[in-house]
Amino acid sequence: MADIEEARKQFDRIDADGDGLITAAEFKTALAQGGDWNVTESVAEAVIKSRDSNGDKMMSFDEFWSYLNK
């Protein structure tokens, strides 16, 4: 099981605008900052979609946490 405090730090780092949701653009930017420049917007959208349980095209912390604990 993941550490919820560490997960929150990672989530907050990715959530650039601090609104509590990670968009595909924020996810793509975070990966690029981590050195993965090959992620396209469509790949980022697909990753978010695969973790988005309510269909809003964004990832909440609860969705992020659920994914980490699979």
mmCIF file of C-alpha atoms in Angstrom:
data_model
loop_
_atom_site.group_PDB
_atom_site.id
_atom_site.type_symbol
_atom_site.label_atom_id
_atom_site.label_comp_id
_atom_site.label_asym_id
_atom_site.label_seq_id
_atom_site.Cartn_x
_atom_site.Cartn_y
_atom_site.Cartn_z
ATOM 1 C CA MET A 1 0.000 0.000 0.000
ATOM 2 C CA ALA A 2 1.217 3.491 -0.826
ATOM 3 C CA ASP A 3 1.938 6.178 1.771
ATOM 4 C CA ILE A 4 -0.942 8.670 1.653
ATOM 5 C CA GLU A 5 1.239 11.622 2.707
ATOM 6 C CA GLU A 6 3.745 10.921 -0.066
ATOM 7 C CA ALA A 7 0.882 10.411 -2.519
ATOM 8 C CA ARG A 8 -0.567 13.806 -1.535
ATOM 9 C CA LYS A 9 2.811 15.475 -2.139
ATOM 10 C CA GLN A 10 3.061 13.884 -5.576
ATOM 11 C CA PHE A 11 -0.525 14.789 -6.425
ATOM 12 C CA ASP A 12 0.003 18.408 -5.342
ATOM 13 C CA ARG A 13 3.198 18.588 -7.419
ATOM 14 C CA ILE A 14 1.303 17.469 -10.524
ATOM 15 C CA ASP A 15 -1.760 19.660 -9.787
ATOM 16 C CA ALA A 16 -0.083 22.856 -11.007
ATOM 17 C CA ASP A 17 -3.051 25.184 -10.518
ATOM 18 C CA GLY A 18 -3.930 23.764 -7.101
ATOM 19 C CA ASP A 19 -7.611 23.179 -7.902
ATOM 20 C CA GLY A 20 -7.596 19.611 -6.572
ATOM 21 C CA LEU A 21 -7.812 18.002 -10.010
ATOM 22 C CA ILE A 22 -5.140 16.826 -12.425
ATOM 23 C CA THR A 23 -5.818 17.573 -16.088
ATOM 24 C CA ALA A 24 -4.128 15.857 -19.012
ATOM 25 C CA ALA A 25 -2.105 19.036 -19.627
ATOM 26 C CA GLU A 26 -0.885 19.113 -16.011
ATOM 27 C CA PHE A 27 -0.014 15.409 -16.188
ATOM 28 C CA LYS A 28 1.904 15.899 -19.443
ATOM 29 C CA THR A 29 3.802 18.871 -17.984
ATOM 30 C CA ALA A 30 4.709 16.955 -14.825
ATOM 31 C CA LEU A 31 6.056 14.048 -16.861
ATOM 32 C CA ALA A 32 8.069 16.432 -19.045
ATOM 33 C CA GLN A 33 9.521 18.092 -15.941
ATOM 34 C CA GLY A 34 10.490 14.603 -14.776
ATOM 35 C CA GLY A 35 12.362 14.036 -18.036
ATOM 36 C CA ASP A 36 9.738 12.205 -20.109
ATOM 37 C CA TRP A 37 9.441 14.545 -23.095
ATOM 38 C CA ASN A 38 7.824 11.913 -25.320
ATOM 39 C CA VAL A 39 4.369 11.990 -23.736
ATOM 40 C CA THR A 40 1.878 13.609 -26.088
ATOM 41 C CA GLU A 41 -1.356 15.295 -25.078
ATOM 42 C CA SER A 42 -3.336 12.306 -26.380
ATOM 43 C CA VAL A 43 -1.248 9.863 -24.315
ATOM 44 C CA ALA A 44 -1.742 12.035 -21.221
ATOM 45 C CA GLU A 45 -5.498 12.119 -21.917
ATOM 46 C CA ALA A 46 -5.567 8.311 -22.203
ATOM 47 C CA VAL A 47 -3.735 7.904 -18.884
ATOM 48 C CA ILE A 48 -6.111 10.306 -17.133
ATOM 49 C CA LYS A 49 -9.108 8.549 -18.715
ATOM 50 C CA SER A 50 -7.895 5.159 -17.466
ATOM 51 C CA ARG A 51 -7.796 6.476 -13.885
ATOM 52 C CA ASP A 52 -10.877 8.734 -14.059
ATOM 53 C CA SER A 53 -13.728 6.897 -12.350
ATOM 54 C CA ASN A 54 -16.389 9.629 -12.661
ATOM 55 C CA GLY A 55 -15.814 10.576 -16.324
ATOM 56 C CA ASP A 56 -14.951 14.257 -15.812
ATOM 57 C CA LYS A 57 -11.678 13.889 -17.795
ATOM 58 C CA MET A 58 -9.669 14.887 -14.722
ATOM 59 C CA MET A 59 -8.125 12.938 -11.882
ATOM 60 C CA SER A 60 -9.070 13.785 -8.301
ATOM 61 C CA PHE A 61 -6.897 12.824 -5.349
ATOM 62 C CA ASP A 62 -9.302 9.984 -4.513
ATOM 63 C CA GLU A 63 -8.908 8.589 -8.047
ATOM 64 C CA PHE A 64 -5.119 9.036 -7.819
ATOM 65 C CA TRP A 65 -5.030 7.283 -4.428
ATOM 66 C CA SER A 66 -7.257 4.437 -5.660
ATOM 67 C CA TYR A 67 -4.952 3.892 -8.634
ATOM 68 C CA LEU A 68 -1.873 3.752 -6.383
ATOM 69 C CA ASN A 69 -3.509 1.104 -4.211
ATOM 70 C CA LYS A 70 -4.508 -1.288 -7.004
#
